[in-house]
Every structure is written in structure tokens, then in C-alpha cells.
Amino acid sequence: MIKLYTDSSPNGFKITIALEELELPYELNHVHIDKGENLLPEFLALNPHGRIPVLVDSDTNTTIFESAAILLYLAYKTNKLIPVDHNARWQAIQWLIFHASSVGPIIGQRVNFEFFGSGKNKEATERYKKLTERAFSTMNNHLANNLYFGGEDYSIADIAHFGWTHIAKIINFDFNHYKYLSEWHDRIAARPAVQRGISIPEPATGP
Ligand SMILES: N[C@@H](CCC(=O)N[C@@H](CS)C(=O)NCC(=O)O)C(=O)O
């Protein structure tokens, strides 16, 4: 049995989307970050860094944190949401790691300075805006020649990127001028499992 510890947030949506796509049964544990539940000793025992998402799989006695690691875990557990072809599989893993290191944290910092911040730190605001644009541009160029991040197959790399492009759209970090990125986003957003994933747990972030 899988237990998911999550909140209504970009990194959490990656895992609710994946679980909905895979149609795996799971128990949802809503960790209310706004109430500090992620810093309680029982949660820190699951993730010492105090962040969601965390997945516990009692079938394999596995507890795992970091959304990219959880996505890989689910893909390897089911042999789904990851390309079969060797090169395409590594493309997908590469774009998943690119997301985890060079996109998610950058958009996260931009949200921090531009959306939640006082607006006074102009240097940081500009820096993260520029880095977000650069990430969007890199993603757009890749998607100009690929339907999905791993090539022809929808994969965990798409789910990871979507967790944050979903939030970027809601808070008007506009990427409409990136044609291929926009089209890719709309393609992913249209998937029923994605629509379910971004509504869990309620009340969900976004429209
Ligand atoms: N690199 C981590 C980031 C996880 C993360 O930052 N989660 C946020 C919610 S989206 C969180 O738990 N924040 C709690 C806090 O900042 O105290 C991952 O991809 O899982």
C-alpha cells in the first residue's frame, strides 16, 4: 500500500498526477504546510528536510522524499511513464534532473521574490526572472522538435515540468510567447489524470 504525504503545491502535484496516471491506489495524507505540520517530529522522521512530497510504500518497505526520486521510483515500480527505448529513457531522465536542478528551484525562488516578497529586492527579482526566461527558452527549443521531454512518449519528465508550469500560469509568469512550450503545456493540461492530480489535496491551488 502506498501512502502519500503532500500538500496542494507544485512539487506535490507531480506525485498526485503520477499516481492518478498510473491508477495506483494510495492513501492521501494532507500535510498542512501553512500550519507547520511539515516541521513536526513525525513528519521529519519521514523527511529530515521537512518538505513534501514523501511517499511510503509498505509493499517494499520504502520511504522516499524528493519529487524527482519519487517519480523515478514509481516509474521503475510499474515500468510505466518512462520510455522503453534506451536513449529515450535517458533523455527523459536527463530532462527530469534538469527540471529538479535548474527549473523547479528557479521558479520557486522567483515566486518567493516576485509573488510573496515585498518587491524591494529588485536584484533578486530580476535575476530569477531572467533565469526563468532562460529555462523556458531551453524547454521551448527542445519541444520545438519533440512532442514530449523524452521524445515521443509522455513521461515523468513531463509530469515534473508541468508541476511548475501549472503554477507559473496561475500566477502569470507568462510563457505564451514560447509557442512550443505553450502547446506542450496545453497538451499535458488536457489529460484527465493531470486534471485530477492538480486538484489533490483540496482545497487545490489554482483554477
Ligand atoms: N526538491 C524538493 C522540493 C520540495 C519542496 O520544496 N516542497 C515544498 C512544497 S512545494 C515544501 O514542502 N515547502 C515547505 C517549506 O518550505 O517549509 C522536491 O522536489 O521534492
Coordinates of C-alpha atoms and ligand atoms in Angstrom, one line a residue:
M1 CA 0.0 0.0 0.0
I2 CA 1.2 3.5 -0.9
K3 CA 0.9 6.4 1.5
L4 CA 1.5 9.9 0.0
Y5 CA 2.3 12.9 2.3
T6 CA 1.6 16.0 0.3
D7 CA 0.0 19.5 0.2
S8 CA -1.6 21.5 -2.6
S9 CA 1.6 22.7 -4.2
P10 CA 3.8 22.2 -7.3
N11 CA 6.1 19.5 -6.0
G12 CA 3.1 17.6 -4.5
F13 CA 1.1 17.8 -7.8
K14 CA 3.9 15.9 -9.6
I15 CA 3.2 12.9 -7.5
T16 CA -0.6 13.1 -7.4
I17 CA -0.5 13.4 -11.2
A18 CA 1.8 10.3 -11.5
L19 CA -0.4 8.2 -9.1
E20 CA -3.5 9.2 -11.0
E21 CA -1.9 8.4 -14.3
L22 CA -0.8 5.0 -13.0
E23 CA -4.2 4.4 -11.3
L24 CA -2.4 3.1 -8.3
P25 CA -4.4 3.1 -5.1
Y26 CA -2.9 5.3 -2.4
E27 CA -3.7 6.8 1.0
L28 CA -3.6 10.6 1.0
N29 CA -2.1 12.3 4.0
H30 CA -2.6 16.1 3.8
V31 CA 0.4 17.8 5.4
H32 CA -0.7 21.4 6.0
I33 CA 2.5 23.5 5.4
D34 CA 0.7 26.7 6.5
K35 CA 0.1 25.1 9.9
G36 CA 3.7 23.9 10.2
E37 CA 2.8 20.2 10.0
N38 CA 5.9 19.6 7.8
L39 CA 8.1 20.5 10.7
L40 CA 6.5 18.2 13.3
P41 CA 8.8 15.4 14.6
E42 CA 6.6 12.6 13.0
F43 CA 7.0 14.2 9.5
L44 CA 10.7 15.0 10.0
A45 CA 11.1 11.2 10.6
L46 CA 9.9 10.7 7.0
N47 CA 11.9 13.6 5.5
P48 CA 14.5 15.3 7.7
H49 CA 14.4 18.3 5.4
G50 CA 10.7 18.9 6.3
R51 CA 9.3 19.1 2.8
I52 CA 6.6 17.4 0.9
P53 CA 6.1 15.2 -1.1
V54 CA 7.0 12.0 0.7
L55 CA 5.9 8.5 -0.4
V56 CA 5.8 5.4 1.8
D57 CA 5.4 2.1 0.1
S58 CA 4.7 -0.7 2.6
D59 CA 4.9 -3.3 -0.1
T60 CA 8.7 -2.7 -0.5
N61 CA 9.3 -1.1 2.9
T62 CA 10.4 2.1 1.1
T63 CA 10.2 5.7 2.4
I64 CA 11.3 8.2 -0.2
F65 CA 11.4 12.0 -0.5
E66 CA 12.4 14.5 -3.3
S67 CA 9.7 14.6 -6.1
A68 CA 12.2 13.5 -8.9
A69 CA 13.3 10.5 -6.8
I70 CA 9.6 9.6 -6.1
L71 CA 8.7 9.9 -9.8
L72 CA 11.6 7.6 -10.7
Y73 CA 10.6 5.2 -8.0
L74 CA 7.0 5.0 -9.4
A75 CA 8.2 4.6 -13.0
Y76 CA 10.6 1.8 -12.0
K77 CA 8.0 0.1 -9.8
T78 CA 5.4 0.0 -12.7
N79 CA 7.6 0.2 -15.8
K80 CA 5.3 3.0 -17.0
L81 CA 5.6 6.7 -17.6
I82 CA 9.2 6.2 -18.7
P83 CA 10.3 5.4 -22.3
V84 CA 11.3 1.8 -23.0
D85 CA 13.9 2.8 -25.6
H86 CA 17.3 3.2 -24.0
N87 CA 18.2 6.6 -25.5
A88 CA 14.7 8.0 -25.0
R89 CA 14.7 6.7 -21.4
W90 CA 17.9 8.6 -20.7
Q91 CA 16.5 11.7 -22.4
A92 CA 13.6 11.6 -20.1
I93 CA 15.8 11.1 -17.0
Q94 CA 18.0 14.0 -18.2
W95 CA 15.1 16.4 -18.5
L96 CA 13.7 15.2 -15.2
I97 CA 17.0 16.1 -13.5
F98 CA 17.2 19.3 -15.5
H99 CA 13.8 20.2 -14.0
A100 CA 14.8 19.2 -10.5
S101 CA 18.0 21.2 -10.5
S102 CA 17.5 24.1 -13.0
V103 CA 13.8 24.8 -13.3
G104 CA 11.8 24.0 -10.2
P105 CA 14.1 25.7 -7.7
I106 CA 14.5 28.8 -10.0
I107 CA 10.7 29.3 -10.5
G108 CA 10.4 28.6 -6.7
Q109 CA 12.8 31.5 -5.9
R110 CA 11.1 33.7 -8.5
V111 CA 7.7 33.0 -6.7
N112 CA 9.4 33.9 -3.4
F113 CA 10.8 37.3 -4.5
E114 CA 8.2 38.4 -7.1
F115 CA 5.0 37.0 -5.6
F116 CA 5.4 36.7 -1.9
G117 CA 8.2 39.2 -1.4
S118 CA 8.0 42.9 -0.6
G119 CA 9.1 43.6 -4.1
K120 CA 12.0 45.6 -2.7
N121 CA 14.8 43.2 -3.7
K122 CA 15.0 44.3 -7.3
E123 CA 18.3 42.5 -8.0
A124 CA 17.0 39.1 -6.8
T125 CA 13.6 39.6 -8.6
E126 CA 15.4 40.4 -11.9
R127 CA 17.9 37.5 -11.5
Y128 CA 15.2 34.9 -11.1
K129 CA 13.0 36.4 -13.8
K130 CA 15.9 36.2 -16.2
L131 CA 16.8 32.6 -15.1
T132 CA 13.1 31.5 -15.5
E133 CA 13.0 33.0 -19.0
R134 CA 16.2 31.1 -19.9
A135 CA 14.8 27.9 -18.6
F136 CA 11.5 28.4 -20.5
S137 CA 13.5 29.2 -23.7
T138 CA 15.6 26.0 -23.3
M139 CA 12.4 23.9 -22.8
N140 CA 10.8 25.6 -25.7
N141 CA 13.7 24.9 -28.1
H142 CA 13.7 21.2 -27.0
L143 CA 9.9 21.0 -27.5
A144 CA 10.2 22.5 -31.0
N145 CA 11.5 19.1 -32.1
N146 CA 9.9 16.8 -29.6
L147 CA 6.3 16.2 -28.6
Y148 CA 7.4 15.4 -25.0
F149 CA 10.5 15.9 -23.0
G150 CA 11.6 12.2 -23.5
G151 CA 10.8 12.4 -27.2
E152 CA 7.6 10.6 -28.5
D153 CA 6.4 9.3 -25.1
Y154 CA 4.8 11.2 -22.3
S155 CA 6.8 10.5 -19.2
I156 CA 7.7 11.5 -15.6
A157 CA 9.8 14.3 -17.1
D158 CA 6.7 16.0 -18.4
I159 CA 4.9 15.5 -15.1
A160 CA 7.8 17.1 -13.2
H161 CA 7.9 20.2 -15.5
F162 CA 4.1 20.5 -15.5
G163 CA 4.0 20.7 -11.7
W164 CA 5.7 24.1 -12.0
T165 CA 4.4 25.4 -15.4
H166 CA 0.9 24.9 -13.9
I167 CA 1.8 27.3 -11.1
A168 CA 3.7 29.7 -13.4
K169 CA 0.5 30.0 -15.5
I170 CA -1.7 30.7 -12.4
I171 CA 0.5 33.5 -11.2
N172 CA 1.1 35.0 -14.6
F173 CA 4.7 34.1 -15.1
D174 CA 3.8 34.3 -18.8
F175 CA 5.3 31.8 -21.3
N176 CA 2.7 32.3 -24.0
H177 CA 5.4 33.7 -26.3
Y178 CA 7.1 30.3 -26.2
K179 CA 4.9 28.6 -28.8
Y180 CA 6.1 25.0 -28.3
L181 CA 6.3 25.2 -24.5
S182 CA 2.7 26.6 -24.5
E183 CA 1.4 23.9 -26.8
W184 CA 3.1 21.2 -24.7
H185 CA 1.6 22.7 -21.5
D186 CA -1.9 22.7 -23.0
R187 CA -1.4 19.1 -24.2
I188 CA -0.5 17.9 -20.7
A189 CA -3.2 20.0 -19.0
A190 CA -5.9 18.3 -21.2
R191 CA -5.1 14.9 -19.7
P192 CA -7.8 13.7 -17.3
A193 CA -5.3 12.3 -14.8
V194 CA -3.5 15.6 -14.7
Q195 CA -6.7 17.5 -14.0
R196 CA -7.4 15.1 -11.1
G197 CA -3.8 15.4 -9.9
I198 CA -3.8 19.2 -9.6
S199 CA -7.0 19.1 -7.5
I200 CA -5.5 16.9 -4.8
P201 CA -5.4 17.6 -1.9
E202 CA -8.3 20.0 -1.7
P203 CA -8.6 23.0 -1.5
A204 CA -6.4 22.9 -4.6
T205 CA -4.0 25.7 -5.7
G206 CA -5.3 27.2 -8.9
P207 CA -8.4 27.4 -11.1
Ligands
LIG1 N1 13.3 19.5 -4.1 C1 12.1 19.1 -3.4 C2 11.4 20.4 -3.0 C3 10.2 20.1 -2.1 C4 9.5 21.4 -1.6 O1 10.2 22.5 -1.6 N2 8.3 21.3 -1.2 C5 7.6 22.4 -0.7 C6 6.2 22.4 -1.2 S1 6.1 22.6 -3.0 C7 7.6 22.4 0.8 O2 7.4 21.3 1.4 N3 7.8 23.5 1.5 C8 7.8 23.6 2.9 C9 8.7 24.6 3.4 O3 9.3 25.3 2.6 O4 8.8 24.7 4.6 C10 11.2 18.2 -4.2 O5 11.3 18.3 -5.5 O6 10.5 17.4 -3.6

